[in-house]
Amino acid sequence: FQRFIIALSLFINSQFLVINIFIFYIRMHMSINYRPDIDGLRAIAVVSVIFYHADNSIKNLKILSGGFIGVDIFFVISGFLITSIILKELNETGAFSFKNFYKRRIKRIIPVLLLVFITTFPFIWLFFIPISFIDFSKSLLSSLFFVSNYHFYFSGELYDAESSLLKPLMHTWSLSIEEQYYIIFPLVLTIVFKFLKNKLFKVFLILFLISFISMIFIFQKNESLAFFSFLARFWELLLGGITAILYSQKKSIKNFNDNIYSILGLLMIIFSIFFYNDSTKSPHIPTLLPVLGTSLV
């Protein structure tokens, strides 16, 4: 029974990823603003996460032992894209439509999330004992309102613990963090843009440092809280945002080939995927390597 539930959990995780891959493919053929670099990073993140959770090994060596950093790659991508969207609208119109922004987020996220819920529910109804069904219902509600990261933390769950494999919606913790970012960051960015437009980079660099230092402090006190906490993950999304600011301002080092950034960043990501493992502190200072690598790409 336990093996069945673990297999079900892996199926649900992969289902969510496959649906997103399909969305990426459709957008690639419909959008004139298609970014192959970003979808390439998404592909690396998806493959690394799937192989990590599949727990395959060769001669007792786990394949892609650091595949968990795929989530960190997604955080940077999200920070970059959301900041780029907001900055573009602010620069072109001088204002930002929160209504249109959240409508687009809802259309992009909610249908896929509901599909995951709908296809998961019958299995849970049939195979879970009542107390486990209650736990699942709580996780479903918390996922729907994008607070599942704190739900799993206060439930005493550890992401890499065996018991967490019996939580089919455990993977929604990262989606909740991203959605919390979507709620908070647009307001912060528009305020800073309005009053400190010329100091945008410096302000977000300070916020990045505050969040990064907070992450180290939280990790030393409570590793589980650091894993699930928005504050401890905010710096990853912020680095994506800082990258978007630099990109929009076209700042670069003179006489420096852009491809070197990409090659260096890719090497940093590959190193993390192959040489990090479950004993690597995360999120912590080592997390900076793949996050910075993603930013460089």
Coordinates of N, CA and C in Angstrom, one line a residue, residues 29-187:
H29 N 5.1 27.8 -30.1 CA 4.7 27.8 -31.5 C 3.7 29.0 -31.7
M30 N 3.3 29.6 -30.7 CA 2.3 30.7 -30.8 C 2.8 32.1 -30.5
S31 N 3.9 32.1 -29.7 CA 4.4 33.4 -29.3 C 5.6 33.9 -30.1
I32 N 5.5 35.2 -30.5 CA 6.7 35.7 -31.2 C 7.8 36.1 -30.2
N33 N 7.5 36.1 -28.9 CA 8.4 36.5 -27.9 C 9.0 35.2 -27.2
Y34 N 9.0 34.1 -27.9 CA 9.5 32.9 -27.4 C 10.9 33.0 -27.0
R35 N 11.3 32.6 -25.7 CA 12.6 32.6 -25.2 C 13.2 31.2 -25.1
P36 N 14.0 30.7 -26.0 CA 14.5 29.4 -25.9 C 15.4 29.2 -24.7
D37 N 16.1 30.3 -24.3 CA 17.0 30.1 -23.2 C 16.2 29.8 -21.9
I38 N 15.1 30.5 -21.7 CA 14.3 30.2 -20.5 C 13.6 28.8 -20.5
D39 N 13.1 28.4 -21.7 CA 12.5 27.1 -21.8 C 13.6 26.0 -21.7
G40 N 14.8 26.3 -22.1 CA 16.0 25.4 -21.9 C 16.3 25.2 -20.4
L41 N 16.2 26.3 -19.7 CA 16.4 26.2 -18.2 C 15.3 25.4 -17.6
R42 N 14.1 25.6 -18.1 CA 12.9 24.9 -17.5 C 13.1 23.4 -17.8
A43 N 13.6 23.1 -19.0 CA 13.8 21.6 -19.3 C 14.8 21.0 -18.4
I44 N 15.9 21.7 -18.1 CA 16.9 21.2 -17.2 C 16.3 21.0 -15.8
A45 N 15.5 22.0 -15.4 CA 14.9 21.9 -14.0 C 13.9 20.7 -13.9
V46 N 13.1 20.6 -15.0 CA 12.1 19.5 -14.9 C 12.8 18.1 -14.9
V47 N 13.7 17.9 -15.8 CA 14.4 16.6 -15.9 C 15.2 16.3 -14.6
S48 N 15.8 17.3 -14.0 CA 16.6 17.1 -12.8 C 15.7 16.8 -11.6
V49 N 14.5 17.4 -11.5 CA 13.6 17.1 -10.4 C 13.0 15.7 -10.6
I50 N 12.6 15.3 -11.8 CA 12.0 14.0 -12.0 C 13.0 12.9 -11.7
F51 N 14.3 13.0 -12.1 CA 15.3 12.0 -11.9 C 15.6 12.0 -10.4
Y52 N 15.6 13.1 -9.7 CA 15.9 13.2 -8.3 C 14.8 12.4 -7.5
H53 N 13.6 12.7 -7.8 CA 12.5 12.0 -7.1 C 12.3 10.5 -7.5
A54 N 12.7 10.2 -8.7 CA 12.7 8.8 -9.1 C 13.6 7.9 -8.3
D55 N 14.7 8.6 -7.8 CA 15.6 7.9 -6.9 C 16.4 6.8 -7.5
N56 N 16.7 6.9 -8.8 CA 17.4 5.9 -9.5 C 18.9 6.0 -9.2
S57 N 19.6 4.9 -9.2 CA 21.1 4.9 -8.9 C 21.8 3.9 -9.8
I58 N 23.1 4.2 -10.0 CA 24.0 3.2 -10.7 C 25.1 2.9 -9.8
K59 N 25.3 1.7 -9.4 CA 26.4 1.3 -8.5 C 26.3 2.1 -7.3
N60 N 25.1 2.2 -6.7 CA 24.9 2.9 -5.4 C 25.2 4.5 -5.5
L61 N 25.3 5.0 -6.8 CA 25.5 6.4 -7.0 C 24.2 6.9 -7.5
K62 N 23.5 7.8 -6.8 CA 22.2 8.4 -7.2 C 22.4 9.2 -8.5
I63 N 21.5 9.0 -9.5 CA 21.5 9.8 -10.7 C 21.0 11.2 -10.4
L64 N 21.7 12.2 -10.8 CA 21.3 13.6 -10.6 C 21.0 13.8 -9.1
S65 N 21.9 13.5 -8.3 CA 21.7 13.6 -6.8 C 21.4 15.0 -6.3
G66 N 21.7 16.0 -7.1 CA 21.4 17.4 -6.7 C 20.2 17.9 -7.5
G67 N 19.4 17.0 -8.0 CA 18.2 17.4 -8.9 C 17.2 18.3 -8.2
F68 N 17.3 18.3 -6.9 CA 16.3 19.2 -6.1 C 16.5 20.6 -6.4
I69 N 17.7 21.0 -7.0 CA 17.9 22.4 -7.3 C 17.1 22.9 -8.5
G70 N 16.4 22.0 -9.1 CA 15.5 22.4 -10.2 C 14.5 23.3 -9.7
V71 N 14.0 23.2 -8.5 CA 13.0 24.1 -7.9 C 13.6 25.5 -7.8
D72 N 14.9 25.6 -7.4 CA 15.5 26.9 -7.3 C 15.7 27.6 -8.6
I73 N 15.9 26.8 -9.7 CA 16.0 27.3 -11.0 C 14.6 27.9 -11.4
F74 N 13.6 27.2 -11.1 CA 12.2 27.8 -11.4 C 12.0 29.1 -10.6
F75 N 12.4 29.2 -9.4 CA 12.3 30.4 -8.6 C 12.9 31.6 -9.3
V76 N 14.1 31.4 -9.8 CA 14.8 32.5 -10.5 C 14.1 32.9 -11.8
I77 N 13.7 31.9 -12.5 CA 12.9 32.1 -13.8 C 11.7 32.9 -13.5
S78 N 10.9 32.5 -12.5 CA 9.7 33.2 -12.1 C 10.0 34.7 -11.8
G79 N 11.0 34.9 -10.9 CA 11.4 36.3 -10.6 C 11.8 37.1 -11.7
F80 N 12.5 36.5 -12.7 CA 12.9 37.2 -13.9 C 11.7 37.6 -14.8
L81 N 10.8 36.6 -15.0 CA 9.7 36.9 -15.9 C 8.7 37.9 -15.3
I82 N 8.4 37.7 -14.1 CA 7.4 38.6 -13.5 C 7.9 40.0 -13.4
T83 N 9.2 40.2 -13.0 CA 9.7 41.5 -13.0 C 9.8 42.1 -14.4
S84 N 10.1 41.3 -15.4 CA 10.2 41.8 -16.8 C 8.8 42.3 -17.2
I85 N 7.8 41.6 -16.9 CA 6.4 41.9 -17.3 C 6.0 43.3 -16.7
I86 N 6.3 43.4 -15.4 CA 5.9 44.6 -14.7 C 6.7 45.8 -15.2
L87 N 8.0 45.6 -15.3 CA 8.8 46.8 -15.7 C 8.5 47.2 -17.1
K88 N 8.2 46.3 -18.0 CA 7.8 46.7 -19.4 C 6.5 47.5 -19.4
E89 N 5.5 47.1 -18.6 CA 4.3 47.9 -18.5 C 4.5 49.2 -17.9
L90 N 5.3 49.3 -16.8 CA 5.6 50.6 -16.1 C 6.4 51.5 -17.1
N91 N 7.3 51.0 -17.8 CA 8.1 51.9 -18.7 C 7.3 52.4 -19.9
E92 N 6.4 51.5 -20.4 CA 5.6 51.9 -21.5 C 4.4 52.8 -21.2
T93 N 3.8 52.5 -20.1 CA 2.5 53.2 -19.8 C 2.6 54.1 -18.6
G94 N 3.7 53.9 -17.7 CA 3.8 54.7 -16.5 C 2.9 54.2 -15.4
A95 N 2.2 53.1 -15.7 CA 1.3 52.6 -14.7 C 1.3 51.1 -14.8
F96 N 0.7 50.4 -13.8 CA 0.6 48.9 -13.8 C -0.8 48.5 -13.5
S97 N -1.4 47.6 -14.3 CA -2.7 47.1 -14.0 C -2.6 45.8 -13.2
F98 N -2.9 45.9 -11.9 CA -2.9 44.7 -11.0 C -4.0 43.8 -11.5
K99 N -5.2 44.3 -11.9 CA -6.3 43.5 -12.3 C -5.9 42.6 -13.5
N100 N -5.3 43.1 -14.5 CA -4.9 42.3 -15.7 C -3.8 41.3 -15.3
F101 N -2.9 41.8 -14.4 CA -1.8 40.9 -14.0 C -2.3 39.6 -13.3
Y102 N -3.2 39.8 -12.4 CA -3.7 38.7 -11.6 C -4.7 37.8 -12.4
K103 N -5.4 38.4 -13.4 CA -6.2 37.6 -14.3 C -5.4 36.7 -15.1
R104 N -4.2 37.2 -15.6 CA -3.3 36.3 -16.3 C -2.7 35.2 -15.5
R105 N -2.4 35.6 -14.2 CA -1.8 34.5 -13.3 C -2.8 33.5 -13.0
I106 N -4.1 33.9 -12.8 CA -5.2 32.9 -12.5 C -5.4 32.0 -13.7
K107 N -5.4 32.5 -14.9 CA -5.6 31.7 -16.1 C -4.5 30.7 -16.3
R108 N -3.3 31.1 -15.9 CA -2.1 30.3 -16.2 C -2.0 29.2 -15.1
I109 N -2.3 29.5 -13.9 CA -2.1 28.5 -12.8 C -3.3 27.7 -12.4
I110 N -4.5 28.3 -12.2 CA -5.6 27.7 -11.6 C -6.1 26.5 -12.4
P111 N -6.2 26.6 -13.8 CA -6.7 25.4 -14.5 C -5.9 24.2 -14.3
V112 N -4.6 24.3 -14.4 CA -3.7 23.2 -14.2 C -3.7 22.6 -12.8
L113 N -3.8 23.5 -11.8 CA -3.9 23.1 -10.4 C -5.2 22.4 -10.2
L114 N -6.3 22.9 -10.7 CA -7.6 22.2 -10.5 C -7.6 20.8 -11.2
L115 N -6.9 20.7 -12.3 CA -6.8 19.4 -13.0 C -6.1 18.4 -12.2
V116 N -5.0 18.9 -11.5 CA -4.3 18.0 -10.6 C -5.2 17.5 -9.4
F117 N -5.9 18.5 -8.9 CA -6.8 18.1 -7.8 C -7.9 17.1 -8.2
I118 N -8.5 17.4 -9.4 CA -9.6 16.5 -9.8 C -9.1 15.1 -10.1
T119 N -8.0 15.0 -10.8 CA -7.5 13.6 -11.1 C -6.9 12.9 -9.9
T120 N -6.5 13.6 -8.9 CA -6.0 13.0 -7.6 C -7.1 12.6 -6.7
F121 N -8.1 13.3 -6.6 CA -9.2 13.1 -5.6 C -9.8 11.7 -5.6
P122 N -10.1 11.1 -6.8 CA -10.7 9.7 -6.8 C -9.7 8.7 -6.1
F123 N -8.4 8.8 -6.4 CA -7.5 7.9 -5.8 C -7.4 8.0 -4.3
I124 N -7.5 9.2 -3.9 CA -7.4 9.5 -2.4 C -8.7 8.9 -1.7
W125 N -9.8 9.2 -2.4 CA -11.1 8.7 -1.9 C -11.2 7.2 -1.7
L126 N -10.6 6.5 -2.7 CA -10.6 5.0 -2.7 C -9.6 4.4 -1.8
F127 N -8.4 5.0 -1.7 CA -7.3 4.3 -1.0 C -6.9 4.8 0.3
F128 N -7.3 6.0 0.6 CA -6.8 6.6 1.9 C -7.7 6.3 3.0
I129 N -7.2 6.0 4.2 CA -8.0 5.8 5.4 C -8.5 7.2 5.8
P130 N -9.6 7.2 6.6 CA -10.2 8.5 6.9 C -9.3 9.6 7.5
I131 N -8.4 9.3 8.4 CA -7.5 10.3 8.9 C -6.6 10.9 7.9
S132 N -6.1 10.0 7.0 CA -5.2 10.4 5.9 C -6.0 11.3 4.9
F133 N -7.3 10.9 4.7 CA -8.1 11.7 3.8 C -8.4 13.1 4.3
I134 N -8.5 13.2 5.6 CA -8.7 14.5 6.2 C -7.4 15.4 6.0
D135 N -6.2 14.7 6.2 CA -5.0 15.4 6.0 C -4.8 15.9 4.6
F136 N -5.3 15.0 3.7 CA -5.2 15.4 2.2 C -6.1 16.6 1.9
S137 N -7.3 16.6 2.5 CA -8.3 17.6 2.3 C -7.7 19.0 2.8
K138 N -7.0 18.9 3.9 CA -6.4 20.2 4.4 C -5.3 20.7 3.5
S139 N -4.5 19.7 3.0 CA -3.4 20.1 2.1 C -4.0 20.6 0.8
L140 N -5.1 20.1 0.3 CA -5.8 20.6 -0.9 C -6.3 22.0 -0.7
L141 N -6.9 22.3 0.4 CA -7.4 23.6 0.7 C -6.2 24.6 0.8
S142 N -5.2 24.2 1.5 CA -4.1 25.1 1.6 C -3.4 25.4 0.3
S143 N -3.4 24.3 -0.6 CA -2.8 24.5 -1.9 C -3.6 25.4 -2.8
L144 N -4.9 25.3 -2.6 CA -5.8 26.2 -3.4 C -5.7 27.6 -3.0
F145 N -5.4 27.9 -1.8 CA -5.2 29.3 -1.3 C -3.7 29.7 -1.2
F146 N -2.9 28.8 -1.8 CA -1.4 29.1 -1.9 C -0.7 29.4 -0.6
V147 N -1.1 28.6 0.4 CA -0.3 28.6 1.7 C 0.1 27.2 2.1
S148 N 0.2 26.3 1.2 CA 0.6 24.9 1.5 C 2.0 24.8 2.1
N149 N 2.9 25.7 1.7 CA 4.2 25.7 2.3 C 4.2 25.8 3.8
Y150 N 3.3 26.7 4.3 CA 3.2 26.8 5.8 C 2.3 25.7 6.4
H151 N 1.4 25.2 5.6 CA 0.6 24.0 6.1 C 1.5 22.8 6.4
F152 N 2.4 22.5 5.4 CA 3.3 21.4 5.6 C 4.3 21.6 6.7
Y153 N 4.7 22.9 6.8 CA 5.7 23.2 7.9 C 5.0 23.0 9.3
F154 N 3.8 23.5 9.5 CA 3.1 23.4 10.8 C 2.6 22.0 11.0
S155 N 2.5 21.2 9.9 CA 2.2 19.8 10.1 C 3.3 19.0 10.6
G156 N 4.5 19.6 10.6 CA 5.7 18.9 11.0 C 6.4 18.0 10.0
E157 N 6.1 18.3 8.7 CA 6.6 17.5 7.6 C 8.0 18.0 7.2
L158 N 8.8 17.0 6.9 CA 10.1 17.3 6.3 C 10.1 16.8 4.9
Y159 N 10.5 17.6 3.9 CA 10.3 17.3 2.5 C 11.0 16.0 2.1
D160 N 12.2 15.8 2.6 CA 12.9 14.6 2.2 C 12.7 13.4 3.1
A161 N 11.7 13.5 4.0 CA 11.4 12.4 4.9 C 10.5 11.4 4.2
E162 N 10.6 10.1 4.6 CA 9.8 9.1 3.9 C 8.3 9.4 4.0
S163 N 7.9 9.9 5.2 CA 6.5 10.2 5.4 C 5.9 11.2 4.4
S164 N 6.8 12.1 3.9 CA 6.4 13.1 3.0 C 6.0 12.5 1.6
L165 N 6.5 11.3 1.3 CA 6.2 10.7 0.1 C 4.7 10.3 0.0
L166 N 4.1 10.2 1.2 CA 2.7 9.8 1.3 C 1.8 11.1 1.3
K167 N 2.3 12.2 0.9 CA 1.6 13.5 0.8 C 1.5 13.8 -0.7
P168 N 0.4 13.4 -1.4 CA 0.4 13.6 -2.8 C 0.5 15.1 -3.3
L169 N 0.2 16.0 -2.5 CA 0.2 17.4 -2.9 C 1.4 18.2 -2.2
M170 N 2.4 17.4 -1.8 CA 3.5 18.0 -1.1 C 4.3 19.0 -2.0
H171 N 4.3 18.7 -3.3 CA 5.0 19.5 -4.3 C 4.5 20.9 -4.4
T172 N 3.2 21.1 -4.0 CA 2.6 22.5 -4.2 C 3.2 23.5 -3.2
W173 N 4.2 23.1 -2.3 CA 4.8 24.1 -1.5 C 5.5 25.2 -2.3
S174 N 6.2 24.8 -3.3 CA 6.9 25.7 -4.1 C 6.0 26.6 -4.9
L175 N 4.9 26.1 -5.4 CA 3.9 26.9 -6.1 C 3.3 28.0 -5.2
S176 N 3.1 27.6 -3.9 CA 2.6 28.6 -2.9 C 3.6 29.7 -2.7
I177 N 4.8 29.4 -2.7 CA 5.9 30.4 -2.5 C 5.8 31.4 -3.7
E178 N 5.8 30.8 -4.9 CA 5.7 31.7 -6.1 C 4.5 32.6 -6.1
E179 N 3.4 32.0 -5.7 CA 2.1 32.8 -5.7 C 2.2 33.9 -4.6
Q180 N 2.8 33.6 -3.5 CA 3.0 34.6 -2.5 C 3.8 35.8 -3.0
Y181 N 4.8 35.4 -3.8 CA 5.7 36.4 -4.4 C 4.9 37.2 -5.4
Y182 N 4.0 36.6 -6.2 CA 3.2 37.3 -7.1 C 2.2 38.3 -6.5
I183 N 1.8 38.0 -5.2 CA 0.9 38.9 -4.5 C 1.7 40.1 -3.9
I184 N 2.9 39.8 -3.4 CA 3.6 40.9 -2.7 C 4.5 41.7 -3.6
F185 N 5.2 41.1 -4.5 CA 6.2 41.8 -5.3 C 5.7 42.9 -6.2
P186 N 4.6 42.7 -7.0 CA 4.1 43.7 -7.9 C 3.9 45.1 -7.1
L187 N 3.3 45.0 -5.9 CA 3.1 46.2 -5.1 C 4.4 46.8 -4.7

